[in-house]
Coordinates of C-alpha atoms and ligand atoms in Angstrom, one line a residue:
X1 CA 57.7 -118.3 -41.1
X2 CA 54.2 -119.6 -40.6
X3 CA 52.0 -121.1 -43.3
X4 CA 49.0 -119.0 -42.3
X5 CA 47.3 -116.6 -44.7
X6 CA 48.3 -112.9 -44.7
X7 CA 45.0 -112.2 -43.0
X8 CA 45.8 -114.4 -40.0
X9 CA 49.4 -113.2 -39.9
X10 CA 48.2 -109.5 -39.6
X11 CA 46.2 -110.5 -36.5
X12 CA 48.2 -113.0 -34.8
X13 CA 51.9 -113.2 -35.9
X14 CA 54.8 -112.0 -33.7
X15 CA 53.4 -112.8 -30.3
X16 CA 51.8 -115.9 -28.7
X17 CA 51.1 -115.4 -25.0
X18 CA 51.8 -118.2 -22.5
X19 CA 49.4 -119.2 -19.7
X20 CA 48.2 -116.1 -17.8
X21 CA 50.1 -113.7 -19.9
X22 CA 48.6 -110.5 -21.5
X23 CA 46.5 -111.1 -24.6
X24 CA 47.7 -107.8 -26.1
X25 CA 51.4 -107.3 -26.6
X26 CA 52.9 -105.7 -23.6
X27 CA 54.5 -102.2 -23.9
X28 CA 57.9 -102.7 -22.2
X29 CA 58.5 -99.2 -21.3
X30 CA 62.1 -99.6 -20.0
X31 CA 65.4 -98.3 -21.2
X32 CA 67.3 -101.1 -19.6
X33 CA 67.2 -104.7 -18.3
X34 CA 68.6 -106.2 -15.2
X35 CA 71.1 -109.1 -14.9
X36 CA 72.5 -111.0 -11.9
X37 CA 76.2 -111.0 -12.8
X38 CA 78.6 -108.9 -15.0
X39 CA 79.4 -112.2 -16.8
X40 CA 75.8 -112.6 -17.9
X41 CA 75.9 -109.1 -19.3
X42 CA 79.2 -109.6 -21.0
X43 CA 77.8 -112.5 -23.0
X44 CA 75.1 -110.2 -24.3
X45 CA 77.6 -107.5 -25.3
X46 CA 79.6 -110.2 -27.1
X47 CA 76.4 -111.4 -28.9
X48 CA 77.2 -114.8 -27.3
X49 CA 73.8 -114.9 -25.7
X50 CA 70.6 -113.3 -27.0
X51 CA 68.8 -111.0 -24.6
X52 CA 67.9 -107.4 -24.0
X53 CA 70.2 -105.0 -22.3
X54 CA 69.5 -101.5 -23.7
X55 CA 66.5 -100.3 -25.7
X56 CA 68.6 -98.3 -28.2
X57 CA 69.7 -101.8 -29.5
X58 CA 66.6 -103.9 -28.9
X59 CA 63.3 -103.8 -27.0
X60 CA 60.9 -106.8 -26.6
X61 CA 57.8 -104.8 -27.8
X62 CA 59.6 -103.6 -30.9
X63 CA 60.9 -107.1 -31.6
X64 CA 57.4 -108.7 -31.3
X65 CA 56.0 -106.1 -33.9
X66 CA 59.1 -106.6 -36.2
X67 CA 58.5 -110.4 -36.0
X68 CA 54.9 -109.9 -37.2
X69 CA 56.0 -107.7 -40.2
X70 CA 58.7 -110.3 -40.9
X71 CA 56.2 -113.1 -41.1
X72 CA 53.8 -111.0 -43.2
X73 CA 56.6 -110.3 -45.7
X74 CA 58.0 -113.9 -45.7
X75 CA 61.4 -112.8 -44.4
X76 CA 64.0 -114.4 -42.1
X77 CA 64.6 -111.4 -39.8
X78 CA 63.4 -107.8 -39.3
X79 CA 63.9 -104.7 -37.2
X80 CA 61.9 -101.5 -36.5
X81 CA 63.3 -98.1 -37.0
X82 CA 62.1 -94.6 -35.9
X83 CA 60.9 -93.7 -39.5
X84 CA 60.8 -94.8 -43.1
X85 CA 63.7 -92.5 -43.8
X86 CA 65.8 -94.3 -41.2
X87 CA 64.8 -97.7 -42.7
X88 CA 66.0 -96.9 -46.2
X89 CA 69.1 -95.1 -45.0
X90 CA 70.1 -98.2 -42.8
X91 CA 69.2 -100.7 -45.5
X92 CA 71.6 -99.0 -47.9
X93 CA 74.3 -98.0 -45.5
X94 CA 74.5 -101.5 -44.0
X95 CA 76.1 -102.7 -47.2
X96 CA 77.4 -99.6 -49.1
X97 CA 80.3 -97.5 -47.7
X98 CA 82.2 -94.4 -48.8
X99 CA 83.4 -95.1 -52.4
X100 CA 80.5 -97.3 -53.2
X101 CA 77.6 -97.0 -55.7
X102 CA 73.9 -97.8 -55.8
X103 CA 71.4 -98.0 -58.7
X104 CA 68.1 -96.5 -57.8
X105 CA 64.8 -95.9 -59.5
X106 CA 64.3 -92.3 -60.4
X107 CA 60.6 -92.2 -59.4
X108 CA 61.2 -92.9 -55.7
X109 CA 59.7 -90.8 -52.9
X110 CA 61.0 -87.3 -52.7
X111 CA 62.4 -87.7 -49.2
X112 CA 64.4 -90.9 -50.2
X113 CA 65.6 -89.1 -53.4
X114 CA 67.0 -86.3 -51.3
X115 CA 68.5 -88.7 -48.8
X116 CA 70.3 -90.5 -51.7
X117 CA 71.0 -87.6 -54.1
X118 CA 72.2 -85.1 -51.5
X119 CA 72.9 -86.5 -48.0
X120 CA 74.4 -89.9 -48.8
X121 CA 76.4 -88.4 -51.7
X122 CA 78.0 -86.3 -49.0
X123 CA 78.9 -89.5 -47.3
X124 CA 80.8 -90.6 -50.5
X125 CA 78.2 -93.0 -51.8
X126 CA 77.2 -92.4 -55.4
X127 CA 73.8 -93.1 -57.0
X128 CA 72.7 -93.7 -60.6
X129 CA 69.0 -93.2 -61.2
X130 CA 67.1 -95.2 -63.8
X131 CA 63.5 -94.9 -65.0
X132 CA 61.4 -97.8 -63.9
X133 CA 60.5 -98.6 -67.5
X134 CA 64.1 -98.1 -68.8
X135 CA 65.4 -100.5 -71.4
X136 CA 67.5 -103.6 -70.3
X137 CA 70.5 -101.9 -71.9
X138 CA 70.0 -98.8 -69.8
X139 CA 69.6 -100.9 -66.7
X140 CA 72.8 -102.8 -67.4
X141 CA 74.7 -99.7 -68.2
X142 CA 73.9 -98.2 -64.8
X143 CA 75.9 -100.8 -62.9
X144 CA 79.6 -100.3 -62.0
X145 CA 82.2 -102.6 -60.4
X146 CA 81.5 -100.8 -57.1
X147 CA 77.8 -101.1 -57.2
X148 CA 76.4 -102.6 -53.9
X149 CA 72.6 -102.6 -54.3
X150 CA 69.6 -101.8 -56.5
X151 CA 66.7 -99.8 -54.9
X152 CA 63.1 -99.2 -56.0
X153 CA 59.5 -98.8 -54.7
X154 CA 56.8 -101.4 -55.4
X155 CA 54.4 -98.5 -56.1
X156 CA 56.2 -95.2 -56.2
X157 CA 55.1 -92.3 -54.0
X158 CA 53.6 -90.1 -55.5
X159 CA 54.5 -91.1 -59.2
X160 CA 52.4 -94.3 -58.9
X161 CA 54.8 -96.2 -61.2
X162 CA 55.0 -99.9 -60.6
X163 CA 58.4 -101.7 -60.3
X164 CA 59.0 -104.8 -62.4
X165 CA 60.4 -106.6 -59.4
X166 CA 61.5 -109.8 -61.2
X167 CA 63.4 -107.8 -63.9
X168 CA 65.1 -105.5 -61.4
X169 CA 65.9 -108.6 -59.1
X170 CA 67.5 -110.4 -62.1
X171 CA 69.6 -107.4 -63.0
X172 CA 70.8 -107.0 -59.4
X173 CA 71.6 -110.7 -59.1
X174 CA 73.4 -110.8 -62.4
X175 CA 75.7 -108.2 -60.9
X176 CA 76.1 -110.0 -57.6
X177 CA 74.1 -107.4 -55.5
X178 CA 70.8 -107.5 -53.6
X179 CA 67.6 -105.8 -54.6
X180 CA 66.0 -103.6 -51.9
X181 CA 62.4 -102.7 -52.4
X182 CA 60.4 -100.1 -50.4
X183 CA 57.0 -101.8 -50.1
X184 CA 55.2 -98.9 -48.3
X185 CA 52.3 -98.2 -50.7
X186 CA 51.4 -101.9 -51.6
X187 CA 52.0 -103.4 -48.1
X188 CA 52.5 -107.2 -47.7
X189 CA 48.7 -107.5 -48.0
X190 CA 48.9 -106.6 -51.7
X191 CA 52.4 -107.6 -52.7
X192 CA 55.2 -109.5 -51.1
X193 CA 58.4 -108.5 -53.1
X194 CA 60.4 -111.4 -51.6
X195 CA 58.2 -113.9 -53.4
X196 CA 59.4 -112.2 -56.7
X197 CA 63.1 -112.3 -56.0
X198 CA 63.6 -109.1 -53.9
X199 CA 66.2 -109.6 -51.1
X200 CA 65.5 -106.8 -48.6
X201 CA 62.1 -105.0 -48.0
X202 CA 61.7 -101.6 -46.4
X203 CA 58.7 -99.8 -45.0
X204 CA 57.5 -96.4 -43.8
X205 CA 55.1 -97.9 -41.4
X206 CA 53.8 -94.3 -40.9
X207 CA 51.5 -95.0 -43.9
X208 CA 49.0 -97.9 -44.3
X209 CA 50.6 -100.2 -41.7
X210 CA 49.9 -97.7 -38.8
X211 CA 47.0 -96.4 -41.0
X212 CA 45.6 -93.9 -38.5
X213 CA 48.1 -91.1 -38.8
X214 CA 49.2 -91.9 -35.1
X215 CA 52.9 -92.6 -35.3
X216 CA 56.0 -92.2 -37.5
X217 CA 58.0 -95.4 -37.9
X218 CA 59.8 -97.8 -40.2
X219 CA 60.8 -101.3 -40.8
X220 CA 63.5 -103.4 -42.6
X221 CA 62.9 -107.0 -43.4
X222 CA 65.6 -109.4 -44.7
X223 CA 64.7 -112.4 -46.9
X224 CA 67.8 -114.3 -45.8
X225 CA 68.1 -115.5 -49.4
X226 CA 71.0 -113.3 -50.6
X227 CA 74.3 -115.2 -50.5
X228 CA 76.8 -112.8 -49.0
X229 CA 79.5 -115.5 -49.2
X230 CA 79.1 -115.9 -53.0
X231 CA 80.0 -112.2 -53.3
X232 CA 82.2 -111.9 -50.2
X233 CA 84.6 -109.5 -51.8
X234 CA 81.7 -107.0 -52.4
X235 CA 80.4 -107.2 -48.8
X236 CA 83.4 -107.4 -46.4
X237 CA 81.1 -105.9 -43.6
X238 CA 79.2 -109.2 -43.5
X239 CA 81.9 -111.6 -44.4
X240 CA 85.0 -110.4 -42.5
X241 CA 85.4 -109.9 -38.7
X242 CA 83.9 -106.7 -37.2
X243 CA 86.6 -105.2 -35.0
X244 CA 84.0 -103.1 -33.2
X245 CA 82.2 -106.2 -32.2
X246 CA 85.0 -108.5 -30.9
X247 CA 85.9 -109.9 -34.2
X248 CA 82.4 -111.4 -35.1
X249 CA 81.8 -112.2 -38.7
X250 CA 78.1 -111.7 -39.2
X251 CA 77.4 -114.1 -42.0
X252 CA 79.3 -116.9 -40.2
X253 CA 77.9 -116.5 -36.7
X254 CA 74.3 -115.6 -37.7
X255 CA 74.0 -117.4 -41.1
X256 CA 72.4 -115.9 -44.2
X257 CA 69.1 -115.5 -42.4
X258 CA 70.3 -113.4 -39.5
X259 CA 73.5 -111.7 -40.7
X260 CA 72.0 -108.5 -42.3
X261 CA 69.7 -107.6 -39.5
X262 CA 72.1 -108.5 -36.7
X263 CA 74.7 -106.2 -38.3
X264 CA 72.3 -103.4 -38.9
X265 CA 71.2 -103.6 -35.2
X266 CA 74.7 -104.1 -33.7
X267 CA 76.5 -101.4 -35.8
X268 CA 73.9 -98.9 -37.2
X269 CA 71.3 -98.9 -34.4
X270 CA 74.1 -98.8 -31.8
X271 CA 75.8 -95.9 -33.5
X272 CA 72.9 -93.8 -34.9
X273 CA 70.2 -94.8 -32.5
X274 CA 67.1 -94.3 -34.7
X275 CA 64.9 -96.5 -32.5
X276 CA 61.1 -96.7 -32.5
X277 CA 59.6 -96.1 -29.2
X278 CA 57.8 -99.1 -27.7
X279 CA 54.7 -97.0 -27.4
X280 CA 54.7 -96.3 -31.1
X281 CA 55.5 -100.0 -31.8
X282 CA 52.3 -100.9 -29.9
X283 CA 50.2 -98.4 -31.9
X284 CA 51.8 -99.8 -35.0
X285 CA 50.7 -103.3 -34.0
X286 CA 47.1 -102.1 -33.6
X287 CA 47.2 -100.9 -37.2
X288 CA 48.7 -104.1 -38.4
X289 CA 45.9 -106.1 -36.8
X290 CA 43.4 -104.5 -39.3
X291 CA 45.6 -103.9 -42.3
X292 CA 44.1 -106.7 -44.3
X293 CA 40.6 -105.4 -43.7
X294 CA 41.5 -101.8 -44.5
X295 CA 43.6 -102.3 -47.6
X296 CA 40.8 -103.7 -49.8
X297 CA 38.6 -100.8 -48.9
X298 CA 41.3 -98.2 -49.7
X299 CA 41.7 -99.9 -53.1
X300 CA 37.9 -100.1 -53.7
X301 CA 37.5 -96.4 -53.0
X302 CA 40.5 -95.4 -55.0
X303 CA 39.3 -97.4 -58.0
X304 CA 35.8 -95.9 -57.7
X305 CA 37.3 -92.3 -57.5
X306 CA 39.6 -93.0 -60.5
X307 CA 36.7 -94.3 -62.6
X308 CA 34.6 -91.4 -61.7
X309 CA 37.3 -88.8 -62.6
X310 CA 38.4 -90.6 -65.8
X311 CA 35.5 -89.4 -67.9
X312 CA 35.0 -86.0 -66.2
X313 CA 35.1 -83.1 -68.6
X314 CA 37.2 -80.9 -66.2
X315 CA 39.9 -83.5 -65.6
X316 CA 42.9 -83.7 -67.9
X317 CA 44.4 -87.1 -66.7
X318 CA 44.0 -89.8 -64.1
X319 CA 46.9 -91.9 -62.9
X320 CA 46.0 -95.1 -60.9
X321 CA 47.8 -98.4 -61.5
X322 CA 44.6 -100.3 -60.6
X323 CA 42.7 -98.6 -63.4
X324 CA 42.4 -100.4 -66.7
X325 CA 44.2 -98.5 -69.4
X326 CA 46.8 -97.1 -66.9
X327 CA 50.4 -97.3 -68.1
X328 CA 51.2 -99.7 -65.2
X329 CA 48.0 -101.6 -65.2
X330 CA 49.5 -104.9 -66.5
X331 CA 52.4 -104.8 -64.2
X332 CA 50.0 -104.1 -61.3
X333 CA 47.9 -107.0 -62.3
X334 CA 51.0 -109.3 -62.2
X335 CA 52.4 -108.2 -58.8
X336 CA 49.2 -107.0 -57.1
X337 CA 46.2 -109.0 -58.4
X338 CA 44.0 -108.2 -55.4
X339 CA 44.6 -104.4 -55.4
X340 CA 47.3 -101.7 -55.4
X341 CA 46.9 -98.8 -53.0
X342 CA 44.5 -96.0 -52.1
X343 CA 46.4 -93.2 -53.8
X344 CA 45.1 -91.7 -57.1
X345 CA 46.7 -88.7 -58.9
X346 CA 44.9 -86.5 -61.4
X347 CA 45.2 -83.2 -63.2
X348 CA 42.8 -80.3 -64.2
X349 CA 42.2 -78.8 -67.7
X350 CA 42.1 -75.5 -65.9
X351 CA 45.7 -76.0 -64.7
X352 CA 47.3 -75.0 -61.4
X353 CA 44.5 -72.5 -60.4
X354 CA 41.7 -75.2 -61.0
X355 CA 43.7 -77.6 -58.8
X356 CA 44.0 -75.2 -56.0
X357 CA 40.4 -74.1 -56.3
X358 CA 39.2 -77.7 -56.4
X359 CA 41.0 -78.5 -53.2
X360 CA 39.7 -75.5 -51.3
X361 CA 36.1 -76.7 -51.8
X362 CA 36.6 -80.3 -50.5
X363 CA 34.8 -81.0 -47.3
X364 CA 35.7 -84.6 -46.4
X365 CA 39.2 -84.7 -48.0
X366 CA 41.6 -82.7 -45.9
X367 CA 44.7 -81.0 -47.2
X368 CA 47.7 -82.7 -45.6
X369 CA 51.3 -83.7 -46.3
X370 CA 50.3 -87.2 -45.2
X371 CA 49.1 -90.1 -47.3
X372 CA 47.7 -93.6 -46.8
X373 CA 45.6 -92.7 -43.8
X374 CA 42.1 -94.1 -42.8
X375 CA 40.8 -90.5 -43.5
X376 CA 40.9 -89.2 -47.0
X377 CA 43.5 -86.5 -47.6
X378 CA 45.0 -84.7 -50.5
X379 CA 48.0 -82.6 -51.5
X380 CA 48.9 -80.2 -54.3
X381 CA 52.6 -80.9 -54.7
X382 CA 53.2 -77.8 -56.8
X383 CA 52.2 -75.5 -53.9
X384 CA 53.5 -77.7 -51.0
X385 CA 56.2 -80.4 -51.1
X386 CA 57.5 -79.2 -54.5
X387 CA 56.9 -75.5 -53.9
X388 CA 60.5 -74.4 -54.6
X389 CA 60.3 -75.7 -58.3
X390 CA 59.0 -73.7 -61.2
X391 CA 56.6 -75.1 -63.8
X392 CA 59.3 -76.4 -66.1
X393 CA 61.2 -78.2 -63.2
X394 CA 57.9 -79.6 -62.0
X395 CA 57.1 -81.1 -65.4
X396 CA 60.6 -82.6 -65.6
X397 CA 60.0 -84.2 -62.2
X398 CA 56.9 -85.8 -63.6
X399 CA 54.7 -83.6 -61.4
X400 CA 52.7 -81.2 -63.5
X401 CA 51.5 -78.0 -61.8
X402 CA 47.8 -79.1 -62.0
X403 CA 48.5 -82.5 -60.3
X404 CA 46.6 -83.4 -57.2
X405 CA 47.7 -86.4 -55.1
X406 CA 44.4 -87.8 -53.6
X407 CA 44.8 -90.5 -50.9
X408 CA 41.4 -92.3 -50.5
X409 CA 40.7 -93.3 -46.9
X410 CA 38.2 -96.0 -45.8
X411 CA 35.0 -93.8 -45.8
X412 CA 32.1 -94.6 -48.0
X413 CA 33.0 -94.4 -51.7
X414 CA 29.7 -92.6 -52.4
X415 CA 30.5 -89.8 -49.9
X416 CA 34.0 -89.3 -51.4
X417 CA 32.7 -89.1 -54.9
X418 CA 29.9 -86.7 -53.8
X419 CA 32.5 -84.5 -52.2
X420 CA 34.7 -84.5 -55.3
X421 CA 31.6 -83.8 -57.5
X422 CA 30.6 -80.7 -55.5
X423 CA 34.1 -79.4 -55.5
X424 CA 34.4 -79.9 -59.2
X425 CA 31.2 -78.0 -59.8
X426 CA 32.8 -75.0 -58.2
X427 CA 35.9 -75.1 -60.4
Ligands
LIG1 C1 56.7 -91.6 -46.5 C2 57.5 -92.5 -47.2 C3 58.9 -92.7 -46.8 C4 59.5 -91.9 -45.6 O1 58.9 -92.4 -44.4 P1 58.8 -91.6 -43.0 O2 58.2 -92.6 -42.1 O3 58.0 -90.4 -43.3 O4 60.2 -91.3 -42.6 C5 59.7 -93.6 -47.5 N1 59.2 -94.3 -48.6 C6 57.9 -94.1 -49.0 C7 57.5 -94.9 -50.2 C8 57.1 -93.2 -48.3 O5 55.8 -93.0 -48.8

């Protein structure tokens, strides 16, 4: 890991060209790589030598971009995946098997909740969901002897709750398991969970990291700090020989810094194949180069929008962790002193109809399922992503029928507020 600032890492980490080599990272658009002898190739298959042989496992372009994100998060190793969904699935499945259990925050992204609650349960992995602000007793009570990990989001999408990373890391470590944090909304520009005791970081790079709505992608970063040997009985996949890889013991051969990501690549990427295309990795890197310039503007615009809406007579509530008085303001100040994210949610005194009516009249803010884009976009969960729920179910899920999720882009704040103002006048 380099000692440069996060700004410099965004621009320069991951790739340093040699004399006469391309300045921009090359797109290695090749499925396969050539070797002189079968013996050379055999060494790669045995993980005896490092090198590329097939892009489903590793590709140089992807590795350069993963190395940049790794440096930004302060990790020891990282890998790209085809999506954020794949990143979270791999991060858990790399250490939890059929018969195991995971403690997860209840306010996580809906897609991740579904993955855990429905799909991974079918695979025999059980989950206990806890509120991010549950008591210490409730948190302790969620653990079982077969618990293998704790999972949460730095800033939850779309609930905008803030995870007390130190508290959840301590609980995880007291039970001999790692804390996995999805850092999609904060990005390493605003929060580096590893500095607060988190062990593994995941991302949907689709959001701010790409930042332009160009490519779906994900990333997993390992801190290299979790001691698999100290809890060897819980993590046999890392501490005993892998028969599907010539008897390699990952934590022995690759050390604490390399074991998790090497196993994840050698087993899960080999078997499931959720790779990111090198083309998309190139686009992701373009986004990363300006991430540290865009994030402050996203946050500035969101704070301006939140402040404007807070006092408005037609608005019933405003949720934004960067806004003084918000339930999570103090935690946000602790973990993200230079800004949180660009997403604000709010509700209407006129209820569901007012929310729908408001959105119809917006001119700059587009109605999209997307968030965290350079262009402002918004969504009415009750009529889109959470459409199947009735009003009671919505309220139980913390999503009131009048809630609008508003993702501030990097346009001029005055224009965004003027757009909101004219739309509110027609409600
Ligand atoms: C969008 C999102 C995901 C899923 O990512 P995809 O790239 O859409 O698969 C996971 N976690 C969070 C916090 C997200 O916002």
